[in-house]
Coordinates of C-alpha atoms in Angstrom, one line a residue:
X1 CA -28.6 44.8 -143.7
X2 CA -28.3 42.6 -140.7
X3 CA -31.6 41.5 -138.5
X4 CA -29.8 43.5 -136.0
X5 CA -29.3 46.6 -137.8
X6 CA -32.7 46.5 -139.1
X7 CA -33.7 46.5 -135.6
X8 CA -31.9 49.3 -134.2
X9 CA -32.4 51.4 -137.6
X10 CA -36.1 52.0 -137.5
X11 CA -35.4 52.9 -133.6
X12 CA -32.7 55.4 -134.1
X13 CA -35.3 57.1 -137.0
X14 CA -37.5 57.8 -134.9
X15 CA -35.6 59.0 -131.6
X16 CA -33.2 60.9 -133.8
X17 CA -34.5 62.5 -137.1
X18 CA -30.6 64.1 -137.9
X19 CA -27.5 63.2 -137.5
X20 CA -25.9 66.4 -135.9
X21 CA -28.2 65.5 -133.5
X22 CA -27.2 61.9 -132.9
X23 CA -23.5 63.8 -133.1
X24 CA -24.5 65.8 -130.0
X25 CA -25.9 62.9 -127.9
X26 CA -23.0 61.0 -128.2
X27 CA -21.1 60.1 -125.1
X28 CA -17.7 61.8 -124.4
X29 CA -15.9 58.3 -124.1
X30 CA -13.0 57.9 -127.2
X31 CA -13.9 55.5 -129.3
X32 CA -11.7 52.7 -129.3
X33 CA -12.8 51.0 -132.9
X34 CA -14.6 52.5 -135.9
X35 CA -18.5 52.9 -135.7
X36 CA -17.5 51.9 -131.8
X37 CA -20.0 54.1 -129.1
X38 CA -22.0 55.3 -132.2
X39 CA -26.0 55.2 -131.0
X40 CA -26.2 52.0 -133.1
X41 CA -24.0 50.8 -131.3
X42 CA -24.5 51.7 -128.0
X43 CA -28.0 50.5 -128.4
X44 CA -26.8 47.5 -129.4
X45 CA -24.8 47.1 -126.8
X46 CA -28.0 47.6 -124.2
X47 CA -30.3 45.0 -126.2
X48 CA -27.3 42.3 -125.5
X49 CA -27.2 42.8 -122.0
X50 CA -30.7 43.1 -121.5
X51 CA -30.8 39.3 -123.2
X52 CA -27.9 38.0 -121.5
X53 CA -29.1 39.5 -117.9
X54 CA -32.8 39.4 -117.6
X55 CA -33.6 36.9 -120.2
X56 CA -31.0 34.8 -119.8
X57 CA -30.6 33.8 -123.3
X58 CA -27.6 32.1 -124.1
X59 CA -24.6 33.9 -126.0
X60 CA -25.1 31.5 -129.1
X61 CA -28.9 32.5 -129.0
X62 CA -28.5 36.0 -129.2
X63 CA -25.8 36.1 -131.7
X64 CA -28.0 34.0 -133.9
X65 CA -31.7 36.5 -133.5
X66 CA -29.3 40.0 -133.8
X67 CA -27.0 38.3 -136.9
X68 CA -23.7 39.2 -135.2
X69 CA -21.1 36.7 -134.5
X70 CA -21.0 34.9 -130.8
X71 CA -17.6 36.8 -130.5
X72 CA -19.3 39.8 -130.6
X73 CA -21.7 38.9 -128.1
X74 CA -19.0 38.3 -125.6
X75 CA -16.8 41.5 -126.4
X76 CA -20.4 43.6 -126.1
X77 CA -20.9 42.1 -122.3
X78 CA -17.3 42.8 -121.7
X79 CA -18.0 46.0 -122.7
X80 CA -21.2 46.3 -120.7
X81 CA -19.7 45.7 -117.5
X82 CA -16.3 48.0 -118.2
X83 CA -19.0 50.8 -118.7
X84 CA -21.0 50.5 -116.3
X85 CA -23.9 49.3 -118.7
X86 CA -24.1 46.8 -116.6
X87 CA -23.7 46.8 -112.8
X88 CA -23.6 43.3 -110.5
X89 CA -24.3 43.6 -106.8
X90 CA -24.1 40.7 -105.1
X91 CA -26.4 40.3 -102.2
X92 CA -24.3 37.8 -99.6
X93 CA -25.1 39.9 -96.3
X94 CA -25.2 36.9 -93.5
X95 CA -24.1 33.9 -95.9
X96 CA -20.6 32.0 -94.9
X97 CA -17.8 32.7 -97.1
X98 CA -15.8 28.8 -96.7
X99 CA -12.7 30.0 -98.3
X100 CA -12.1 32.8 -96.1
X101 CA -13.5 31.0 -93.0
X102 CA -10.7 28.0 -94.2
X103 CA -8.0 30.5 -94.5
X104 CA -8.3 32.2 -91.6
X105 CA -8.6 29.0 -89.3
X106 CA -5.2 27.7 -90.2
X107 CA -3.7 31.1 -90.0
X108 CA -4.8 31.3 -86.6
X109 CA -4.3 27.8 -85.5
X110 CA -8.3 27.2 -84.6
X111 CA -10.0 24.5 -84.6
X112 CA -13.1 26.0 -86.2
X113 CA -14.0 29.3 -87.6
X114 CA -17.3 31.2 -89.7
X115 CA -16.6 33.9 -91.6
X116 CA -19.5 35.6 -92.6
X117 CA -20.3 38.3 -95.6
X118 CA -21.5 41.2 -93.3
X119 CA -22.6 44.3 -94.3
X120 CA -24.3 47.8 -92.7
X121 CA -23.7 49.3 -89.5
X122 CA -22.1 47.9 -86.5
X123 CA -25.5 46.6 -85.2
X124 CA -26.4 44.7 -89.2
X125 CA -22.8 43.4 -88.5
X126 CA -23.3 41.7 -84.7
X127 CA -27.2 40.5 -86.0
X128 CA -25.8 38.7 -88.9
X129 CA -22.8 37.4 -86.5
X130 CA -25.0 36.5 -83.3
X131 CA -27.7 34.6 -86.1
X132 CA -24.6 32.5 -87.7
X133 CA -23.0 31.9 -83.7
X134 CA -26.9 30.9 -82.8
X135 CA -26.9 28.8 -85.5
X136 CA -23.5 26.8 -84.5
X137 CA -24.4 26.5 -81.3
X138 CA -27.7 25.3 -81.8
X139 CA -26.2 22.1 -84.1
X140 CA -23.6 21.6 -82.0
X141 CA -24.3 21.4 -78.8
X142 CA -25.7 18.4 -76.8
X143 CA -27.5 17.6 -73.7
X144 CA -25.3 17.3 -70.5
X145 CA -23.2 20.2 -71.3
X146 CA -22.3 23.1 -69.3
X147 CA -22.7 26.4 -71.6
X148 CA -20.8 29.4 -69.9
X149 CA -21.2 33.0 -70.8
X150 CA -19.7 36.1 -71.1
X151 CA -20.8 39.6 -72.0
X152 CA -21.6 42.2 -74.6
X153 CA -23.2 43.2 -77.7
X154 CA -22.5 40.7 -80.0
X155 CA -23.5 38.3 -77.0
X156 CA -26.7 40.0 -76.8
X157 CA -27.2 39.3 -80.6
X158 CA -26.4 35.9 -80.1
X159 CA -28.9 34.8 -77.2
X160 CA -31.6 37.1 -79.0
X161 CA -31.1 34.6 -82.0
X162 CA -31.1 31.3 -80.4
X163 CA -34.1 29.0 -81.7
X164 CA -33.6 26.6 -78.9
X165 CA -30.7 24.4 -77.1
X166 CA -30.2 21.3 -76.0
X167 CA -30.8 20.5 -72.1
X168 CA -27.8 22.1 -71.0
X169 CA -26.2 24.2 -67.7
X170 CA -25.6 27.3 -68.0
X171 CA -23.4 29.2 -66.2
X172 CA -21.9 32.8 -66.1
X173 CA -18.7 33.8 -66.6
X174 CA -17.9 37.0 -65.2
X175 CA -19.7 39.8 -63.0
X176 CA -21.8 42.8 -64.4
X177 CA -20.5 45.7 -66.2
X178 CA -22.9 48.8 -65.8
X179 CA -23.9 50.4 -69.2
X180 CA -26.7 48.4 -71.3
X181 CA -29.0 45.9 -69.1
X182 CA -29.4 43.6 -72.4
X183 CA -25.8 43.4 -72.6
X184 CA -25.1 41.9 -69.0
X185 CA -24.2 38.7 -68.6
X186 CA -27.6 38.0 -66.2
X187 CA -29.7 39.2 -69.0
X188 CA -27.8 36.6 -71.3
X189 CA -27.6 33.5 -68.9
X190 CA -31.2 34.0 -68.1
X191 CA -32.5 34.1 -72.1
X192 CA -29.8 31.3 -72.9
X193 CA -31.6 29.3 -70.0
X194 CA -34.9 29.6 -71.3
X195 CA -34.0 28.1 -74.6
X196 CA -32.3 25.3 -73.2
X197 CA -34.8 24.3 -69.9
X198 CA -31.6 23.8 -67.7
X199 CA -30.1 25.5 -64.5
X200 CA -28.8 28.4 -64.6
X201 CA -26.3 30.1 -62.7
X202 CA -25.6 33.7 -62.8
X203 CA -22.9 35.5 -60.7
X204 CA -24.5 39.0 -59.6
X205 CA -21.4 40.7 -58.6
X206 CA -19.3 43.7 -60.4
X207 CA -16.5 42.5 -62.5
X208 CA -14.0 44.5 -61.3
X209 CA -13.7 45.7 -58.0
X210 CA -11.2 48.0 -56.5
X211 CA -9.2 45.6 -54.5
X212 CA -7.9 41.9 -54.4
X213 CA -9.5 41.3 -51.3
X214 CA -12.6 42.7 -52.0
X215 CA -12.9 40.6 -54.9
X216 CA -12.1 37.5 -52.8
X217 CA -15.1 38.1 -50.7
X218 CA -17.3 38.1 -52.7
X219 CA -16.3 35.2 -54.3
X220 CA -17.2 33.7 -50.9
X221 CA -20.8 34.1 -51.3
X222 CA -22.6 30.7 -51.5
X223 CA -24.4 32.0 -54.4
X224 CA -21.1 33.0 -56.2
X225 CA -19.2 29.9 -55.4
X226 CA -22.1 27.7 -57.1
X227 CA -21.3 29.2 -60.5
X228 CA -17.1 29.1 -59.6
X229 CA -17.4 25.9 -58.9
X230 CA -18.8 25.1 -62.4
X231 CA -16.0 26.8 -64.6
X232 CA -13.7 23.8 -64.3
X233 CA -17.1 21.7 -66.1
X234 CA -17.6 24.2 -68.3
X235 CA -17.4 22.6 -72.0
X236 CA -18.3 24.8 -74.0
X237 CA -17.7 29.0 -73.3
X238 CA -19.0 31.7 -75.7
X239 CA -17.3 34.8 -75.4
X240 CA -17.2 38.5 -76.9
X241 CA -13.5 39.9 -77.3
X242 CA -12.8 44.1 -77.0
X243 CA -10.3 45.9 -78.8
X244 CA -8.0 48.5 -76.8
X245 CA -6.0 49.8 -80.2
X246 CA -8.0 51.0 -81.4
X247 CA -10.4 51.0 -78.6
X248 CA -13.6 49.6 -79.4
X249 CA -14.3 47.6 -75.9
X250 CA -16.5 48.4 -73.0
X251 CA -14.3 47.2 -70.6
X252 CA -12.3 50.5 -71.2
X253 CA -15.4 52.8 -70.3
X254 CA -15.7 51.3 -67.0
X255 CA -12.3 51.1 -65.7
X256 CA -11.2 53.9 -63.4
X257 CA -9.1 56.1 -65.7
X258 CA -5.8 55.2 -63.8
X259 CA -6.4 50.9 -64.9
X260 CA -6.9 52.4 -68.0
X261 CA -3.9 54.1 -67.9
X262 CA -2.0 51.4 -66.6
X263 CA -3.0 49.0 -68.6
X264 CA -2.2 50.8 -71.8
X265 CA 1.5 51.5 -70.8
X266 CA 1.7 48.0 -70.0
X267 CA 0.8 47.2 -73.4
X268 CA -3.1 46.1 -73.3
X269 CA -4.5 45.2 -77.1
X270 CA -7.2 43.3 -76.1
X271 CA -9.5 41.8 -73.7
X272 CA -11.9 38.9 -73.3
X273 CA -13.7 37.4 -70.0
X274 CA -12.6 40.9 -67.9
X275 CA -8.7 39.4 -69.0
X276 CA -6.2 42.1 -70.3
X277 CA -3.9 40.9 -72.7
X278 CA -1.0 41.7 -74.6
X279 CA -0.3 41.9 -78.6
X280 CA 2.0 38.4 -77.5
X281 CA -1.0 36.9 -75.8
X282 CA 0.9 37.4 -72.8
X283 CA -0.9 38.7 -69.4
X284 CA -1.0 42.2 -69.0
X285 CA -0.8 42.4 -65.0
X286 CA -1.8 39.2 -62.8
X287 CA -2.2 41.6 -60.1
X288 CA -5.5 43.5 -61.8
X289 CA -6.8 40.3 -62.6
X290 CA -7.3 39.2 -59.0
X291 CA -9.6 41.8 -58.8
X292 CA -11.6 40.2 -61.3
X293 CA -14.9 38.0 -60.0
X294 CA -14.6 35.9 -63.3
X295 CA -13.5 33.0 -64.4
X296 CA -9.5 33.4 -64.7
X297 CA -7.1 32.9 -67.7
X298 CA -6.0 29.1 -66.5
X299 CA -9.8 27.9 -66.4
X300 CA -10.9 29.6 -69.4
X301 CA -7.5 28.4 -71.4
X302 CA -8.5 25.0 -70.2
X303 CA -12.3 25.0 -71.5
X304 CA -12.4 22.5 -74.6
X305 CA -14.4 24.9 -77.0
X306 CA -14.6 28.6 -76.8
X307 CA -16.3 30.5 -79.3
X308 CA -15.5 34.4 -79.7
X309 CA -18.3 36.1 -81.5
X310 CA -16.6 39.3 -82.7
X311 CA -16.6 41.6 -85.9
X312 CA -15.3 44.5 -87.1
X313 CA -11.2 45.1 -88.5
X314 CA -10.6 47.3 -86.1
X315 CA -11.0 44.7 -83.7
X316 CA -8.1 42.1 -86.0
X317 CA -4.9 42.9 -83.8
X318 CA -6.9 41.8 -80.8
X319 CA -8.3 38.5 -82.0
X320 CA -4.7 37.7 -83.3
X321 CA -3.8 38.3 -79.9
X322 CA -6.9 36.4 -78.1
X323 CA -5.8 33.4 -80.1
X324 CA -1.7 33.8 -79.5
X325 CA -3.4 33.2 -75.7
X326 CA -4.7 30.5 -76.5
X327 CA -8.1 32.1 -75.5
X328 CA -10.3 31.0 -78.2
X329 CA -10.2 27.6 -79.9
X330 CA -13.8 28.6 -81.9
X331 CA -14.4 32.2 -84.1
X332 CA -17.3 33.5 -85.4
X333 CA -16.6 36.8 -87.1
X334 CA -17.0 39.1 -90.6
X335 CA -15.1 39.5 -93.8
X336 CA -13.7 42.8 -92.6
X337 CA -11.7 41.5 -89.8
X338 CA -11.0 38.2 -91.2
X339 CA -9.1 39.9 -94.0
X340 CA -7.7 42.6 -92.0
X341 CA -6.4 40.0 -89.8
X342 CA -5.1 37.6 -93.0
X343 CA -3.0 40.7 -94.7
X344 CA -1.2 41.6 -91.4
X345 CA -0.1 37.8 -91.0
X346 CA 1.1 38.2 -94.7
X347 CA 3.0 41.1 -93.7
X348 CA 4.8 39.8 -90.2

């Protein structure tokens, strides 16, 4: 009799004194070999995982203390894992997947992209985004810049995450949307501030307004016009992007119902900055946009870096279409939407 039959002998004796009994425990599975899923076996089977897994013993090593054959040692762990002996989870929530951030770079024609393995609820997805955005900008960034700002809940988890910054300007992007204060765009220019000791300028106006003229006025006010004036030196813009199919933006929640409709029929997918766009990265109206008090599609197509922080496959079709408008050079986002966004390129 073999060491490892010796073993598992003077166990089974004892846990089951008859063999009708052993009979009755047995698992429903077919066997698939002779003596295969017999409680020898399947005990065996249990003893070589548990020294492959948690005592990481080498394959050789436990073939040679149970006297079975290193072949048998790797069909058993097969085995282990086909029945669910053996489960792995892997553990990757926050860490960068390179292969996937590589991939979905070229296929969007960016100059730089994360990927990250997120996992949880929408909020466990933007904190492990808005810690891996922090993280970029934090490295990357140096003194003399001017950092401009958006809005929005991935924003939010951003700032919130941000060790500290160079000495850098920071400016705001676009007027307030009512709904969460730690989402606004003050909130975030004024904690983005604090970690890099530079000026700040913040733009408190609504972002939409009902008319072109009112929205010119206002961009009269000396206040206003100090953070306009900055856009064209902006260098580096972080913005949040919002999905309209299917609609997963706030943008939509605080348009009258009529700009909603309008912009629908006209084809909206997406939207970044307070700027509607179509599936073709094409403009949805010009017209709506001048009643906008935010920086406009020219100026933020001409920053040198923007980074959308965004997660989420419901929101793919819109970054494809922030990126055909040539919107966002930089992407920060999950696995979800990176490979939502990969297999409808494969299908085009």
């Amino acid at each position: 009799m073999s060491s490892a039959s010796s073993i598992l002998s003077g166990c089974l004796q004892r846990s089951y004194p008859s063999r009708s009994h052993m009979q009755e425990q047995r698992p429903l599975r077919a066997q698939t070999s002779a003596g295969e899923n017999t409680v020898a076996d399947r005990a065996l089977l249990g003893m070589v995982a548990r020294l492959y897994y948690l005592e990481d013993l080498p394959r050789v090593d436990i073939a040679e203390r149970l006297g079975i054959s290193r072949f048998k040692v790797a069909r058993l762990l097969t085995r282990a894992r086909e029945e669910g002996v053996v489960t792995i989870a892997v553990h990757d929530h926050g860490l960068p997947d390179p292969l996937l951030s590589e991939e979905l770079r070229a296929a969007l024609d960016l100059r730089e992209c994360h990927v990250v393995r997120s996992h949880g609820t929408r909020d466990n997805v933007r904190q492990q985004l808005g810690a891996t955005a922090a993280e970029v900008l934090s490295a990357t960034l140096s003194d003399g810049e001017v950092l401009g700002l958006t809005w929005g809940r991935s924003l939010t988890a951003t700032t919130s995450q941000l060790s500290a910054l160079p000495r850098v300007t920071v400016v705001q992007l676009t007027g307030f949307v009512s709904g969460e204060m730690g989402a606004s765009p003050v909130e975030l220019v004024r904690e983005a501030s604090q970690r890099a000791g530079g000026a700040v300028y913040p733009i408190f106006s609504p972002l939409f307004v009902k008319d072109a003229e009112t929205a010119d006025n206002l961009k009269q006010h000396p206040d206003i016009q100090k953070a306009l004036r900055l856009f064209p030196q902006v260098t580096t813009a972080v913005v949040s992007v919002g999905s309209w199919n299917p609609p997963v933006t706030q943008v939509r929640e605080v348009l009258a119902p009529d700009d909603v409709a309008h912009a629908t029929a006209r084809g909206c997918v997406a939207d970044v900055a307070g700027i509607l766009v179509r599936e073709d990265g094409s403009l949805v109206d010009p017209e709506f946009q001048r009643r906008t008090v935010s920086i406009s599609h020219e100026e933020l197509h001409a920053v040198p870096r923007v980074m959308a922080v965004a997660g989420g496959e419901e929101k793919a079709e819109a970054i494809r279409a922030i990126a055909k408008a040539g919107l966002m050079t930089s992407l920060v986002t999950d696995h979800a939407l990176a490979e939502a966004a990969l297999a409808a390129i494969r299908d085009e």
